[in-house]
Amino acid sequence: LAKSLNVPTVRLGMALGIPEVSNTLERLGVNKDEIRPVPSMFLGSFSLTPFEVAQMYQTLTNSGKRAKLTALRSVMDMEGNVLYQSLPRSSRAVDEQAAWLTTYAMKQGVAQGTGRVLQGEVGWAAWAGETGVSDDKRESGGGGGDGREVTAV
């Protein structure tokens, strides 16, 4: 996974099973209608918005607990009094060990794989991330998180 090798990724997905991976994607927040249950799904052959990608990364890097993403953590007045604070509730979406293993693999992608440029360029050494570029380089994207903050482009 860290080296973005397609054949081993598809083999791993097939070993886990298309139904299991589809169910996990749903628990991570992917719209069921977006998931086509075919082997290429393991390579991301479905369309996701950056928000959906960020929600998945939030869940994985938060030990498998899914909390609704928010744009604001809090609003304070000039004296520092909290006028609003976001306190999103979280619920278990995926197994904690599975989330940890996936996050570890994603950290390797930042440390030594296709996302390694993120370490030096933007200081994301502790981030778990993933990059995605189509074969013809017309489409690209990526994102990641550290358990506290997430991003997706």
PDB file of C-alpha atoms in Angstrom:
ATOM      1  CA  LEU A   1       0.000   0.000   0.000  1.00  0.00           C
ATOM      2  CA  ALA A   2       2.825   2.421   0.834  1.00  0.00           C
ATOM      3  CA  LYS A   3       4.329   2.033  -2.627  1.00  0.00           C
ATOM      4  CA  SER A   4       0.956   2.339  -4.420  1.00  0.00           C
ATOM      5  CA  LEU A   5       1.358  -1.031  -6.126  1.00  0.00           C
ATOM      6  CA  ASN A   6      -1.923  -1.960  -7.789  1.00  0.00           C
ATOM      7  CA  VAL A   7      -1.651  -5.751  -8.088  1.00  0.00           C
ATOM      8  CA  PRO A   8      -0.895  -6.435  -4.392  1.00  0.00           C
ATOM      9  CA  THR A   9      -3.605  -3.965  -3.390  1.00  0.00           C
ATOM     10  CA  VAL A  10      -6.215  -5.763  -5.491  1.00  0.00           C
ATOM     11  CA  ARG A  11      -5.042  -9.160  -4.194  1.00  0.00           C
ATOM     12  CA  LEU A  12      -5.409  -7.936  -0.611  1.00  0.00           C
ATOM     13  CA  GLY A  13      -8.881  -6.603  -1.383  1.00  0.00           C
ATOM     14  CA  MET A  14      -9.939  -9.855  -3.012  1.00  0.00           C
ATOM     15  CA  ALA A  15      -8.646 -11.832  -0.020  1.00  0.00           C
ATOM     16  CA  LEU A  16     -10.767  -9.657   2.273  1.00  0.00           C
ATOM     17  CA  GLY A  17     -13.726  -9.916  -0.096  1.00  0.00           C
ATOM     18  CA  ILE A  18     -15.686  -7.364  -2.078  1.00  0.00           C
ATOM     19  CA  PRO A  19     -18.745  -7.454   0.263  1.00  0.00           C
ATOM     20  CA  GLU A  20     -16.612  -6.886   3.381  1.00  0.00           C
ATOM     21  CA  VAL A  21     -14.685  -4.002   1.814  1.00  0.00           C
ATOM     22  CA  SER A  22     -17.937  -2.466   0.504  1.00  0.00           C
ATOM     23  CA  ASN A  23     -19.480  -2.646   3.987  1.00  0.00           C
ATOM     24  CA  THR A  24     -16.388  -1.082   5.527  1.00  0.00           C
ATOM     25  CA  LEU A  25     -16.452   1.763   3.013  1.00  0.00           C
ATOM     26  CA  GLU A  26     -20.088   2.434   3.937  1.00  0.00           C
ATOM     27  CA  ARG A  27     -19.197   2.504   7.641  1.00  0.00           C
ATOM     28  CA  LEU A  28     -16.439   4.984   6.803  1.00  0.00           C
ATOM     29  CA  GLY A  29     -19.048   7.258   5.236  1.00  0.00           C
ATOM     30  CA  VAL A  30     -18.961   6.420   1.520  1.00  0.00           C
ATOM     31  CA  ASN A  31     -22.372   6.648  -0.140  1.00  0.00           C
ATOM     32  CA  LYS A  32     -23.509   3.108  -0.987  1.00  0.00           C
ATOM     33  CA  ASP A  33     -24.612   4.233  -4.465  1.00  0.00           C
ATOM     34  CA  GLU A  34     -21.030   5.304  -5.290  1.00  0.00           C
ATOM     35  CA  ILE A  35     -19.543   1.858  -4.649  1.00  0.00           C
ATOM     36  CA  ARG A  36     -19.357  -0.458  -7.652  1.00  0.00           C
ATOM     37  CA  PRO A  37     -18.614  -3.966  -6.297  1.00  0.00           C
ATOM     38  CA  VAL A  38     -15.834  -4.860  -8.751  1.00  0.00           C
ATOM     39  CA  PRO A  39     -12.106  -5.558  -8.182  1.00  0.00           C
ATOM     40  CA  SER A  40     -11.095  -2.100  -9.417  1.00  0.00           C
ATOM     41  CA  MET A  41     -12.867  -0.651  -6.364  1.00  0.00           C
ATOM     42  CA  PHE A  42      -9.750  -1.509  -4.361  1.00  0.00           C
ATOM     43  CA  LEU A  43      -7.881   1.064  -6.454  1.00  0.00           C
ATOM     44  CA  GLY A  44     -10.451   3.778  -5.854  1.00  0.00           C
ATOM     45  CA  SER A  45     -12.475   3.421  -9.040  1.00  0.00           C
ATOM     46  CA  PHE A  46     -15.408   5.365  -7.625  1.00  0.00           C
ATOM     47  CA  SER A  47     -15.986   9.076  -7.249  1.00  0.00           C
ATOM     48  CA  LEU A  48     -15.689  10.710  -3.864  1.00  0.00           C
ATOM     49  CA  THR A  49     -15.823  14.323  -2.878  1.00  0.00           C
ATOM     50  CA  PRO A  50     -12.882  15.731  -0.897  1.00  0.00           C
ATOM     51  CA  PHE A  51     -15.273  15.943   2.063  1.00  0.00           C
ATOM     52  CA  GLU A  52     -16.030  12.204   1.854  1.00  0.00           C
ATOM     53  CA  VAL A  53     -12.308  11.432   1.621  1.00  0.00           C
ATOM     54  CA  ALA A  54     -11.613  13.631   4.642  1.00  0.00           C
ATOM     55  CA  GLN A  55     -14.386  11.878   6.594  1.00  0.00           C
ATOM     56  CA  MET A  56     -12.812   8.485   5.852  1.00  0.00           C
ATOM     57  CA  TYR A  57      -9.376   9.701   6.965  1.00  0.00           C
ATOM     58  CA  GLN A  58     -10.858  11.217  10.118  1.00  0.00           C
ATOM     59  CA  THR A  59     -12.349   7.870  11.053  1.00  0.00           C
ATOM     60  CA  LEU A  60      -9.243   5.828  10.289  1.00  0.00           C
ATOM     61  CA  THR A  61      -6.812   8.174  12.067  1.00  0.00           C
ATOM     62  CA  ASN A  62      -9.184   8.434  15.046  1.00  0.00           C
ATOM     63  CA  SER A  63      -8.813   4.739  15.934  1.00  0.00           C
ATOM     64  CA  GLY A  64     -11.868   3.767  13.907  1.00  0.00           C
ATOM     65  CA  LYS A  65     -14.254   6.193  15.635  1.00  0.00           C
ATOM     66  CA  ARG A  66     -16.302   8.294  13.245  1.00  0.00           C
ATOM     67  CA  ALA A  67     -17.185  11.842  14.234  1.00  0.00           C
ATOM     68  CA  LYS A  68     -18.985  14.246  11.953  1.00  0.00           C
ATOM     69  CA  LEU A  69     -16.518  16.675  10.411  1.00  0.00           C
ATOM     70  CA  THR A  70     -16.915  20.313  11.301  1.00  0.00           C
ATOM     71  CA  ALA A  71     -15.334  23.444   9.905  1.00  0.00           C
ATOM     72  CA  LEU A  72     -15.320  25.273  13.246  1.00  0.00           C
ATOM     73  CA  ARG A  73     -14.023  24.054  16.572  1.00  0.00           C
ATOM     74  CA  SER A  74     -15.119  27.090  18.537  1.00  0.00           C
ATOM     75  CA  VAL A  75     -16.033  30.753  18.355  1.00  0.00           C
ATOM     76  CA  MET A  76     -14.777  33.178  21.002  1.00  0.00           C
ATOM     77  CA  ASP A  77     -15.381  36.817  21.681  1.00  0.00           C
ATOM     78  CA  MET A  78     -12.602  39.381  22.135  1.00  0.00           C
ATOM     79  CA  GLU A  79     -12.275  38.522  25.832  1.00  0.00           C
ATOM     80  CA  GLY A  80     -11.787  34.835  25.111  1.00  0.00           C
ATOM     81  CA  ASN A  81     -15.249  33.722  26.209  1.00  0.00           C
ATOM     82  CA  VAL A  82     -16.444  30.711  24.256  1.00  0.00           C
ATOM     83  CA  LEU A  83     -19.614  31.596  22.354  1.00  0.00           C
ATOM     84  CA  TYR A  84     -19.819  28.307  20.460  1.00  0.00           C
ATOM     85  CA  GLN A  85     -17.950  25.048  20.709  1.00  0.00           C
ATOM     86  CA  SER A  86     -18.295  22.054  18.446  1.00  0.00           C
ATOM     87  CA  LEU A  87     -18.482  18.825  20.418  1.00  0.00           C
ATOM     88  CA  PRO A  88     -19.025  16.145  17.791  1.00  0.00           C
ATOM     89  CA  ARG A  89     -20.012  12.737  19.078  1.00  0.00           C
ATOM     90  CA  SER A  90     -18.106   9.760  17.806  1.00  0.00           C
ATOM     91  CA  SER A  91     -19.161   6.177  17.289  1.00  0.00           C
ATOM     92  CA  ARG A  92     -17.243   3.037  16.404  1.00  0.00           C
ATOM     93  CA  ALA A  93     -17.267   2.629  12.632  1.00  0.00           C
ATOM     94  CA  VAL A  94     -14.461   0.115  12.148  1.00  0.00           C
ATOM     95  CA  ASP A  95     -12.400  -2.157  14.341  1.00  0.00           C
ATOM     96  CA  GLU A  96      -9.675  -0.247  16.226  1.00  0.00           C
ATOM     97  CA  GLN A  97      -6.915  -2.667  15.215  1.00  0.00           C
ATOM     98  CA  ALA A  98      -7.959  -2.550  11.543  1.00  0.00           C
ATOM     99  CA  ALA A  99      -7.966   1.259  11.685  1.00  0.00           C
ATOM    100  CA  TRP A 100      -4.506   1.251  13.298  1.00  0.00           C
ATOM    101  CA  LEU A 101      -3.069  -1.103  10.676  1.00  0.00           C
ATOM    102  CA  THR A 102      -4.560   0.924   7.830  1.00  0.00           C
ATOM    103  CA  THR A 103      -3.290   4.163   9.369  1.00  0.00           C
ATOM    104  CA  TYR A 104       0.162   2.604   9.771  1.00  0.00           C
ATOM    105  CA  ALA A 105       0.212   1.649   6.081  1.00  0.00           C
ATOM    106  CA  MET A 106      -0.895   5.175   5.179  1.00  0.00           C
ATOM    107  CA  LYS A 107       1.895   6.634   7.346  1.00  0.00           C
ATOM    108  CA  GLN A 108       4.348   4.536   5.370  1.00  0.00           C
ATOM    109  CA  GLY A 109       2.949   6.095   2.207  1.00  0.00           C
ATOM    110  CA  VAL A 110       3.913   9.505   3.566  1.00  0.00           C
ATOM    111  CA  ALA A 111       7.231   8.292   4.985  1.00  0.00           C
ATOM    112  CA  GLN A 112       8.522   6.338   2.001  1.00  0.00           C
ATOM    113  CA  GLY A 113       5.897   6.088  -0.711  1.00  0.00           C
ATOM    114  CA  THR A 114       4.367   8.459  -3.204  1.00  0.00           C
ATOM    115  CA  GLY A 115       3.447  10.964  -0.491  1.00  0.00           C
ATOM    116  CA  ARG A 116       6.976  11.338   0.914  1.00  0.00           C
ATOM    117  CA  VAL A 117       7.283  14.841  -0.519  1.00  0.00           C
ATOM    118  CA  LEU A 118       4.743  15.934   2.109  1.00  0.00           C
ATOM    119  CA  GLN A 119       7.237  15.355   4.927  1.00  0.00           C
ATOM    120  CA  GLY A 120       9.669  18.039   3.938  1.00  0.00           C
ATOM    121  CA  GLU A 121       7.413  20.372   2.008  1.00  0.00           C
ATOM    122  CA  VAL A 122       4.640  20.822   4.530  1.00  0.00           C
ATOM    123  CA  GLY A 123       5.889  19.066   7.666  1.00  0.00           C
ATOM    124  CA  TRP A 124       3.474  16.157   7.643  1.00  0.00           C
ATOM    125  CA  ALA A 125       5.900  13.583   9.059  1.00  0.00           C
ATOM    126  CA  ALA A 126       3.321  12.230  11.542  1.00  0.00           C
ATOM    127  CA  TRP A 127       0.498  12.145   9.019  1.00  0.00           C
ATOM    128  CA  ALA A 128      -1.142   9.115   7.505  1.00  0.00           C
ATOM    129  CA  GLY A 129      -1.886   9.911   3.910  1.00  0.00           C
ATOM    130  CA  GLU A 130      -2.560   8.724   0.412  1.00  0.00           C
ATOM    131  CA  THR A 131      -2.066  10.202  -3.007  1.00  0.00           C
ATOM    132  CA  GLY A 132      -3.964   9.265  -6.096  1.00  0.00           C
ATOM    133  CA  VAL A 133      -3.116   9.953  -9.700  1.00  0.00           C
ATOM    134  CA  SER A 134      -4.725   8.359 -12.728  1.00  0.00           C
ATOM    135  CA  ASP A 135      -2.529   6.662 -15.325  1.00  0.00           C
ATOM    136  CA  ASP A 136      -2.819   9.582 -17.713  1.00  0.00           C
ATOM    137  CA  LYS A 137      -2.258  12.141 -14.931  1.00  0.00           C
ATOM    138  CA  ARG A 138      -5.497  13.963 -15.762  1.00  0.00           C
ATOM    139  CA  GLU A 139      -6.881  13.457 -12.285  1.00  0.00           C
ATOM    140  CA  SER A 140      -5.100  13.583  -9.000  1.00  0.00           C
ATOM    141  CA  GLY A 141      -5.930  13.951  -5.377  1.00  0.00           C
ATOM    142  CA  GLY A 142      -4.870  12.983  -1.953  1.00  0.00           C
ATOM    143  CA  GLY A 143      -5.224  13.681   1.688  1.00  0.00           C
ATOM    144  CA  GLY A 144      -4.593  12.381   5.124  1.00  0.00           C
ATOM    145  CA  GLY A 145      -4.762  13.055   8.787  1.00  0.00           C
ATOM    146  CA  ASP A 146      -3.078  12.730  12.125  1.00  0.00           C
ATOM    147  CA  GLY A 147      -5.971  11.851  14.444  1.00  0.00           C
ATOM    148  CA  ARG A 148      -6.665  15.506  15.168  1.00  0.00           C
ATOM    149  CA  GLU A 149      -6.872  17.194  11.778  1.00  0.00           C
ATOM    150  CA  VAL A 150      -7.622  15.918   8.272  1.00  0.00           C
ATOM    151  CA  THR A 151      -7.378  17.279   4.776  1.00  0.00           C
ATOM    152  CA  ALA A 152      -8.290  16.175   1.276  1.00  0.00           C
ATOM    153  CA  VAL A 153      -7.744  17.683  -2.160  1.00  0.00           C
TER     154      VAL A 153
END
